[in-house]
PDB file of C-alpha atoms and ligand atoms in Angstrom:
ATOM      1  CA  MET A 163     169.639 135.259  95.618  1.00 39.00           C
ATOM      2  CA  PHE A 164     169.478 137.381  98.866  1.00 41.00           C
ATOM      3  CA  ALA A 165     167.050 135.607 100.483  1.00 39.00           C
ATOM      4  CA  ARG A 166     168.157 132.552 100.076  1.00 40.00           C
ATOM      5  CA  SER A 167     171.779 133.759 102.180  1.00 36.00           C
ATOM      6  CA  VAL A 168     169.209 135.037 105.264  1.00 36.00           C
ATOM      7  CA  VAL A 169     168.672 131.858 105.365  1.00 35.00           C
ATOM      8  CA  ALA A 170     172.219 130.386 104.943  1.00 38.00           C
ATOM      9  CA  ALA A 171     172.767 132.777 107.963  1.00 37.00           C
ATOM     10  CA  PHE A 172     170.287 131.436 110.229  1.00 40.00           C
ATOM     11  CA  VAL A 173     171.341 128.117 110.148  1.00 38.00           C
ATOM     12  CA  ALA A 174     174.828 128.559 110.420  1.00 40.00           C
ATOM     13  CA  ALA A 175     174.524 130.229 113.757  1.00 42.00           C
ATOM     14  CA  PRO A 176     173.546 127.387 115.369  1.00 42.00           C
ATOM     15  CA  LEU A 177     176.086 124.922 113.566  1.00 42.00           C
ATOM     16  CA  LEU A 178     178.904 127.499 115.509  1.00 41.00           C
ATOM     17  CA  ALA A 179     176.894 126.993 119.018  1.00 42.00           C
ATOM     18  CA  GLN A 180     178.131 123.282 118.044  1.00 44.00           C
ATOM     19  CA  VAL A 181     181.278 123.633 117.384  1.00 40.00           C
ATOM     20  CA  ALA A 182     181.837 125.761 120.122  1.00 43.00           C
ATOM     21  CA  PHE A 183     180.447 123.161 122.799  1.00 46.00           C
ATOM     22  CA  ALA A 184     182.355 120.080 121.258  1.00 43.00           C
ATOM     23  CA  ALA A 185     185.497 122.309 121.647  1.00 40.00           C
ATOM     24  CA  SER A 186     185.145 122.824 125.232  1.00 91.00           C
ATOM     25  CA  CYS A 187     183.730 119.347 125.737  1.00 96.00           C
ATOM     26  CA  ALA A 188     186.759 116.767 126.396  1.00 96.00           C
ATOM     27  CA  ARG A 189     185.106 112.791 126.441  1.00 96.00           C
ATOM     28  CA  GLN A 190     181.601 112.377 125.037  1.00 97.00           C
ATOM     29  CA  TYR A 191     178.930 109.893 125.713  1.00 98.00           C
ATOM     30  CA  THR A 192     175.972 108.504 123.888  1.00 98.00           C
ATOM     31  CA  VAL A 193     173.732 107.081 126.068  1.00 98.00           C
ATOM     32  CA  LYS A 194     172.221 103.251 125.463  1.00 97.00           C
ATOM     33  CA  GLU A 195     168.953 101.645 126.487  1.00 96.00           C
ATOM     34  CA  GLY A 196     168.844 101.029 130.478  1.00 95.00           C
ATOM     35  CA  ASP A 197     171.429 103.882 130.744  1.00 96.00           C
ATOM     36  CA  TRP A 198     171.255 105.576 134.839  1.00 95.00           C
ATOM     37  CA  CYS A 199     173.171 108.561 135.610  1.00 97.00           C
ATOM     38  CA  ASP A 200     175.438 106.841 137.927  1.00 97.00           C
ATOM     39  CA  THR A 201     176.053 103.832 135.585  1.00 97.00           C
ATOM     40  CA  ILE A 202     177.091 106.020 133.577  1.00 98.00           C
ATOM     41  CA  SER A 203     179.815 107.966 135.640  1.00 98.00           C
ATOM     42  CA  ALA A 204     180.730 104.565 137.103  1.00 98.00           C
ATOM     43  CA  ALA A 205     181.825 103.193 133.907  1.00 98.00           C
ATOM     44  CA  ASN A 206     183.357 106.384 132.222  1.00 98.00           C
ATOM     45  CA  ASN A 207     185.202 107.710 135.109  1.00 98.00           C
ATOM     46  CA  ALA A 208     183.079 110.946 135.175  1.00 98.00           C
ATOM     47  CA  SER A 209     181.875 111.884 138.744  1.00 98.00           C
ATOM     48  CA  THR A 210     177.826 111.925 139.821  1.00 98.00           C
ATOM     49  CA  TYR A 211     178.709 115.820 140.257  1.00 97.00           C
ATOM     50  CA  GLN A 212     180.518 115.912 137.240  1.00 97.00           C
ATOM     51  CA  LEU A 213     177.826 114.325 134.531  1.00 97.00           C
ATOM     52  CA  ALA A 214     174.923 117.149 136.741  1.00 96.00           C
ATOM     53  CA  VAL A 215     177.051 119.721 136.460  1.00 95.00           C
ATOM     54  CA  VAL A 216     178.673 119.865 132.666  1.00 95.00           C
ATOM     55  CA  ASN A 217     175.319 118.630 131.397  1.00 96.00           C
ATOM     56  CA  SER A 218     172.520 120.865 132.908  1.00 92.00           C
ATOM     57  CA  ALA A 219     169.404 119.651 130.506  1.00 94.00           C
ATOM     58  CA  ILE A 220     170.150 116.449 132.913  1.00 95.00           C
ATOM     59  CA  ASP A 221     167.279 116.507 135.201  1.00 93.00           C
ATOM     60  CA  ASN A 222     167.753 116.143 139.199  1.00 89.00           C
ATOM     61  CA  VAL A 223     166.634 112.583 139.585  1.00 89.00           C
ATOM     62  CA  CYS A 224     168.014 111.713 136.002  1.00 93.00           C
ATOM     63  CA  ASP A 225     164.819 110.192 134.383  1.00 92.00           C
ATOM     64  CA  ASN A 226     165.197 112.475 131.145  1.00 95.00           C
ATOM     65  CA  LEU A 227     167.618 110.795 129.107  1.00 96.00           C
ATOM     66  CA  GLN A 228     167.226 109.983 125.618  1.00 96.00           C
ATOM     67  CA  VAL A 229     168.424 106.904 123.984  1.00 97.00           C
ATOM     68  CA  GLY A 230     171.186 108.178 121.248  1.00 97.00           C
ATOM     69  CA  GLN A 231     171.657 111.214 123.123  1.00 97.00           C
ATOM     70  CA  THR A 232     174.777 113.287 123.276  1.00 97.00           C
ATOM     71  CA  LEU A 233     176.079 113.828 127.000  1.00 97.00           C
ATOM     72  CA  CYS A 234     179.724 115.325 127.537  1.00 97.00           C
ATOM     73  CA  LEU A 235     181.507 113.503 130.513  1.00 98.00           C
ATOM     74  CA  GLY A 236     183.767 116.420 131.040  1.00 97.00           C
ATOM     75  CA  THR A 237     185.401 119.559 129.943  1.00 96.00           C
ATOM     76  CA  GLU A 238     188.824 120.450 128.602  1.00 96.00           C
ATOM     77  CA  GLY A 239     190.741 121.646 131.623  1.00 94.00           C
ATOM     78  CA  GLU A 240     188.192 120.330 134.417  1.00 96.00           C
ATOM     79  CA  ASP A 241     187.892 116.842 133.554  1.00 97.00           C
ATOM     80  CA  CYS A 242     188.929 115.151 136.771  1.00 98.00           C
ATOM     81  CA  GLN A 243     189.116 111.008 135.668  1.00 97.00           C
ATOM     82  CA  THR A 244     190.141 109.472 139.211  1.00 98.00           C
ATOM     83  CA  THR A 245     187.203 108.538 140.741  1.00 98.00           C
ATOM     84  CA  HIS A 246     185.283 106.097 143.497  1.00 98.00           C
ATOM     85  CA  VAL A 247     182.194 104.125 143.276  1.00 98.00           C
ATOM     86  CA  VAL A 248     180.592 104.181 147.068  1.00 98.00           C
ATOM     87  CA  GLN A 249     180.466 101.567 148.369  1.00 97.00           C
ATOM     88  CA  PRO A 250     178.526  99.870 151.282  1.00 96.00           C
ATOM     89  CA  ASN A 251     180.235 101.163 155.011  1.00 95.00           C
ATOM     90  CA  ASP A 252     182.413 103.827 152.996  1.00 97.00           C
ATOM     91  CA  SER A 253     182.908 107.515 154.699  1.00 97.00           C
ATOM     92  CA  CYS A 254     184.713 110.445 153.413  1.00 97.00           C
ATOM     93  CA  ASP A 255     187.346 109.486 156.129  1.00 97.00           C
ATOM     94  CA  LEU A 256     187.922 106.077 154.502  1.00 97.00           C
ATOM     95  CA  VAL A 257     187.802 107.510 150.673  1.00 98.00           C
ATOM     96  CA  THR A 258     190.141 110.589 151.815  1.00 98.00           C
ATOM     97  CA  GLY A 259     192.621 107.783 153.393  1.00 98.00           C
ATOM     98  CA  THR A 260     192.211 105.442 150.619  1.00 98.00           C
ATOM     99  CA  TYR A 261     193.524 108.534 148.038  1.00 98.00           C
ATOM    100  CA  ASN A 262     195.262 110.025 149.837  1.00 98.00           C
ATOM    101  CA  ILE A 263     193.285 113.119 150.200  1.00 98.00           C
ATOM    102  CA  ASN A 264     192.148 115.786 152.329  1.00 97.00           C
ATOM    103  CA  ALA A 265     188.611 116.091 153.192  1.00 97.00           C
ATOM    104  CA  THR A 266     189.183 119.966 151.581  1.00 97.00           C
ATOM    105  CA  LEU A 267     189.285 118.726 148.211  1.00 98.00           C
ATOM    106  CA  LEU A 268     186.875 116.055 148.514  1.00 98.00           C
ATOM    107  CA  HIS A 269     184.393 118.444 148.973  1.00 98.00           C
ATOM    108  CA  THR A 270     185.735 120.751 146.282  1.00 97.00           C
ATOM    109  CA  ASN A 271     184.998 118.170 143.925  1.00 98.00           C
ATOM    110  CA  ASN A 272     182.528 116.540 144.879  1.00 98.00           C
ATOM    111  CA  PRO A 273     180.248 119.868 146.555  1.00 97.00           C
ATOM    112  CA  GLN A 274     177.189 117.890 146.845  1.00 97.00           C
ATOM    113  CA  VAL A 275     178.350 115.575 149.959  1.00 97.00           C
ATOM    114  CA  ASP A 276     177.710 117.554 152.776  1.00 96.00           C
ATOM    115  CA  ALA A 277     180.049 118.371 155.371  1.00 95.00           C
ATOM    116  CA  ASP A 278     178.876 115.837 157.797  1.00 95.00           C
ATOM    117  CA  CYS A 279     179.183 113.503 154.881  1.00 96.00           C
ATOM    118  CA  THR A 280     176.495 112.279 155.917  1.00 95.00           C
ATOM    119  CA  ASN A 281     174.730 111.963 152.896  1.00 96.00           C
ATOM    120  CA  LEU A 282     176.761 108.890 150.792  1.00 97.00           C
ATOM    121  CA  TYR A 283     174.517 106.999 148.851  1.00 97.00           C
ATOM    122  CA  ILE A 284     175.752 103.328 147.493  1.00 97.00           C
ATOM    123  CA  GLY A 285     176.801 104.083 143.519  1.00 97.00           C
ATOM    124  CA  GLU A 286     177.302 107.331 144.086  1.00 98.00           C
ATOM    125  CA  VAL A 287     180.959 108.388 142.264  1.00 98.00           C
ATOM    126  CA  LEU A 288     182.938 110.435 143.607  1.00 98.00           C
ATOM    127  CA  CYS A 289     186.167 112.443 142.360  1.00 98.00           C
ATOM    128  CA  VAL A 290     189.397 111.715 144.640  1.00 98.00           C
ATOM    129  CA  ALA A 291     191.678 113.413 142.271  1.00 98.00           C
ATOM    130  CA  ASN A 292     194.217 115.141 144.136  1.00 97.00           C
ATOM    131  CA  THR A 293     193.541 118.430 142.297  1.00 97.00           C
ATOM    132  CA  VAL A 294     190.492 120.530 141.845  1.00 96.00           C
ATOM    133  CA  ALA A 295     189.303 119.134 139.150  1.00 96.00           C
ATOM    134  CA  VAL A 296     185.549 120.037 138.514  1.00 96.00           C
ATOM    135  CA  PRO A 297     184.145 123.089 137.188  1.00 94.00           C
ATOM    136  CA  ALA A 298     182.550 124.647 140.398  1.00 93.00           C
ATOM    137  CA  VAL A 299     178.970 125.374 141.412  1.00 92.00           C
ATOM    138  CA  ALA A 300     177.764 128.295 139.182  1.00 88.00           C
ATOM    139  CA  SER A 301     177.430 131.202 141.380  1.00 88.00           C
ATOM    140  CA  GLY A 302     173.697 131.742 142.299  1.00 90.00           C
ATOM    141  CA  SER A 303     172.989 127.571 141.308  1.00 89.00           C
ATOM    142  CA  ALA A 304     171.627 124.927 143.634  1.00 92.00           C
ATOM    143  CA  THR A 305     174.484 122.895 143.378  1.00 95.00           C
ATOM    144  CA  PRO A 306     174.060 119.650 140.724  1.00 94.00           C
ATOM    145  CA  ALA A 307     173.576 116.279 142.026  1.00 95.00           C
ATOM    146  CA  ILE A 308     172.484 117.433 145.608  1.00 93.00           C
ATOM    147  CA  ILE A 309     169.467 115.584 144.666  1.00 92.00           C
ATOM    148  CA  ILE A 310     169.456 112.094 146.241  1.00 91.00           C
ATOM    149  CA  PRO A 311     167.741 109.249 143.906  1.00 88.00           C
ATOM    150  CA  ALA A 312     164.731 108.073 145.371  1.00 87.00           C
ATOM    151  CA  THR A 313     165.722 104.562 145.022  1.00 88.00           C
ATOM    152  CA  ALA A 314     169.437 105.634 146.718  1.00 91.00           C
ATOM    153  CA  THR A 315     170.857 103.211 149.703  1.00 93.00           C
ATOM    154  CA  PRO A 316     172.868 105.212 152.328  1.00 92.00           C
ATOM    155  CA  VAL A 317     176.099 103.674 153.335  1.00 91.00           C
ATOM    156  CA  SER A 318     175.352 102.477 156.082  1.00 75.00           C
ATOM    157  CA  THR A 319     172.153 102.474 158.362  1.00 57.00           C
ATOM    158  CA  THR A 320     173.279 105.474 160.552  1.00 59.00           C
ATOM    159  CA  ALA A 321     173.707 107.515 157.545  1.00 49.00           C
ATOM    160  CA  SER A 322     169.985 110.212 157.026  1.00 49.00           C
ATOM    161  CA  PRO A 323     167.555 107.988 155.949  1.00 45.00           C
ATOM    162  CA  VAL A 324     166.789 108.446 152.022  1.00 41.00           C
ATOM    163  CA  GLN A 325     163.489 109.655 151.886  1.00 40.00           C
ATOM    164  CA  THR A 326     161.822 112.828 149.932  1.00 38.00           C
ATOM    165  CA  SER A 327     160.052 114.164 152.734  1.00 37.00           C
ATOM    166  CA  THR A 328     162.429 113.870 155.138  1.00 36.00           C
ATOM    167  CA  SER A 329     165.528 115.815 152.786  1.00 38.00           C
ATOM    168  CA  ALA A 330     162.531 118.122 151.869  1.00 37.00           C
ATOM    169  CA  ALA A 331     161.760 118.822 155.051  1.00 36.00           C
ATOM    170  CA  ALA A 332     165.543 119.074 156.075  1.00 37.00           C
ATOM    171  CA  THR A 333     166.233 121.871 152.985  1.00 38.00           C
ATOM    172  CA  GLU A 334     163.587 123.747 153.758  1.00 37.00           C
ATOM    173  CA  THR A 335     164.795 124.468 157.262  1.00 36.00           C
ATOM    174  CA  VAL A 336     167.876 125.221 155.787  1.00 37.00           C
ATOM    175  CA  SER A 337     166.637 127.952 152.668  1.00 38.00           C
ATOM    176  CA  ALA A 338     164.189 130.077 155.865  1.00 38.00           C
ATOM    177  CA  ASP A 339     167.376 130.135 157.785  1.00 40.00           C
ATOM    178  CA  ASP A 340     169.774 131.978 155.315  1.00 44.00           C
ATOM    179  CA  ASP A 341     166.951 133.145 152.856  1.00 41.00           C
ATOM    180  CA  GLU A 342     168.838 130.736 149.683  1.00 42.00           C
ATOM    181  CA  ASP A 343     166.435 130.559 146.932  1.00 43.00           C
ATOM    182  CA  LEU A 344     165.856 126.655 146.121  1.00 42.00           C
ATOM    183  CA  PRO A 345     162.983 126.800 143.799  1.00 42.00           C
ATOM    184  CA  PHE A 346     163.129 123.140 143.197  1.00 42.00           C
ATOM    185  CA  CYS A 347     162.255 121.805 147.166  1.00 38.00           C
ATOM    186  CA  ASP A 348     159.281 122.929 146.088  1.00 40.00           C
ATOM    187  CA  GLU A 349     158.368 120.004 143.627  1.00 42.00           C
ATOM    188  CA  LEU A 350     159.698 117.625 145.779  1.00 42.00           C
TER     189      LEU A 350
HETATM  190  C1  LIG B 491     188.157 104.141 134.976  1.00 64.20           C
HETATM  191  O1  LIG B 491     189.735 104.429 135.771  1.00 64.20           O
HETATM  192  C2  LIG B 491     190.295 102.813 135.912  1.00 64.20           C
HETATM  193  C3  LIG B 491     191.220 102.925 137.393  1.00 64.20           C
HETATM  194  O2  LIG B 491     191.914 104.212 137.299  1.00 64.20           O
HETATM  195  C4  LIG B 491     190.865 102.241 134.741  1.00 64.20           C
HETATM  196  O3  LIG B 491     190.957 101.154 135.104  1.00 64.20           O
HETATM  197  C5  LIG B 491     189.616 102.397 133.576  1.00 64.20           C
HETATM  198  O4  LIG B 491     190.115 101.794 133.250  1.00 64.20           O
HETATM  199  C6  LIG B 491     188.745 103.630 133.712  1.00 64.20           C
HETATM  200  N1  LIG B 491     187.734 103.536 132.410  1.00 64.20           N
HETATM  201  C7  LIG B 491     187.837 104.466 131.341  1.00 64.20           C
HETATM  202  C8  LIG B 491     186.343 104.452 130.846  1.00 64.20           C
HETATM  203  O5  LIG B 491     188.441 104.921 131.341  1.00 64.20           O
HETATM  204  C1  LIG B 492     178.843  97.324 156.935  1.00 64.20           C
HETATM  205  O1  LIG B 492     178.769  97.492 158.315  1.00 64.20           O
HETATM  206  C2  LIG B 492     177.708  96.791 159.240  1.00 64.20           C
HETATM  207  C3  LIG B 492     177.500  96.957 160.685  1.00 64.20           C
HETATM  208  O2  LIG B 492     178.954  97.130 161.328  1.00 64.20           O
HETATM  209  C4  LIG B 492     178.047  95.744 158.938  1.00 64.20           C
HETATM  210  O3  LIG B 492     177.364  93.931 159.665  1.00 64.20           O
HETATM  211  C5  LIG B 492     178.577  95.122 157.170  1.00 64.20           C
HETATM  212  O4  LIG B 492     178.654  93.540 157.463  1.00 64.20           O
HETATM  213  C6  LIG B 492     179.077  96.121 156.800  1.00 64.20           C
HETATM  214  N1  LIG B 492     179.051  95.797 155.208  1.00 64.20           N
HETATM  215  C7  LIG B 492     180.224  95.544 154.381  1.00 64.20           C
HETATM  216  C8  LIG B 492     179.306  95.435 153.326  1.00 64.20           C
HETATM  217  O5  LIG B 492     181.194  95.590 155.326  1.00 64.20           O
HETATM  218  C1  LIG B 493     194.649 119.987 150.993  1.00 64.20           C
HETATM  219  O1  LIG B 493     195.105 119.393 149.839  1.00 64.20           O
HETATM  220  C2  LIG B 493     195.509 120.400 148.536  1.00 64.20           C
HETATM  221  C3  LIG B 493     195.820 119.482 147.364  1.00 64.20           C
HETATM  222  O2  LIG B 493     197.147 119.061 147.998  1.00 64.20           O
HETATM  223  C4  LIG B 493     195.956 121.909 149.840  1.00 64.20           C
HETATM  224  O3  LIG B 493     196.294 122.230 148.269  1.00 64.20           O
HETATM  225  C5  LIG B 493     195.172 122.209 150.226  1.00 64.20           C
HETATM  226  O4  LIG B 493     196.237 123.182 151.048  1.00 64.20           O
HETATM  227  C6  LIG B 493     194.866 121.236 151.651  1.00 64.20           C
HETATM  228  N1  LIG B 493     193.900 121.547 152.480  1.00 64.20           N
HETATM  229  C7  LIG B 493     193.986 121.252 153.613  1.00 64.20           C
HETATM  230  C8  LIG B 493     193.052 122.118 154.421  1.00 64.20           C
HETATM  231  O5  LIG B 493     195.165 120.533 153.946  1.00 64.20           O
END
């Protein structure tokens, strides 16, 4: 009898952990064949950054989704559902003007977008809410969704070229300048 209740206690712990996750997750999504992070984001009004920050199990290049896997699209109280899918020739000015928000808010809700807005790519999903709506980057962590997918197309020919070697070199320079620890850079 004693041994049996010990086993029951071991089983109960992971179940409780799951319930805690479900309570804070506002919306869930089940991965289907052919899904890709940005298509899930676009279809469900969950920004590129939000999907990445909420689902830390998804890797930098979104190539480890499993059919049937449950993703959280947004957490309670920090679930931005006002989104914009980046189009050819979009710019941050165009986006902020269209949705009547300021650049500070655009960058707070989309921390993967660089200060000069040179790294937008077609199909990226931005949170364009008029309040701060997404979870912050955890302190000491790399910004989720900051890695541009290798297949991404920049919004215009004047935007930074999307090349792994170029972005790795650029990131290394930044890293050397401010001593930030960005372990993923070495893996590119
Ligand atoms: C996404 O937002 C658009 C615009 O507000 C809305 O028309 C659409 O129904 C929303 N889709 C989902 C899945 O919430
Ligand atoms: C984007 O801008 C370029 C250069 O101004 C123009 O040739 C092209 O037609 C534009 N594309 C779209 C989809 O507006
Ligand atoms: C940007 O907009 C937000 C929300 O309206 C506001 O709280 C903030 O003060 C604005 N920031 C600037 C720099 O205008």
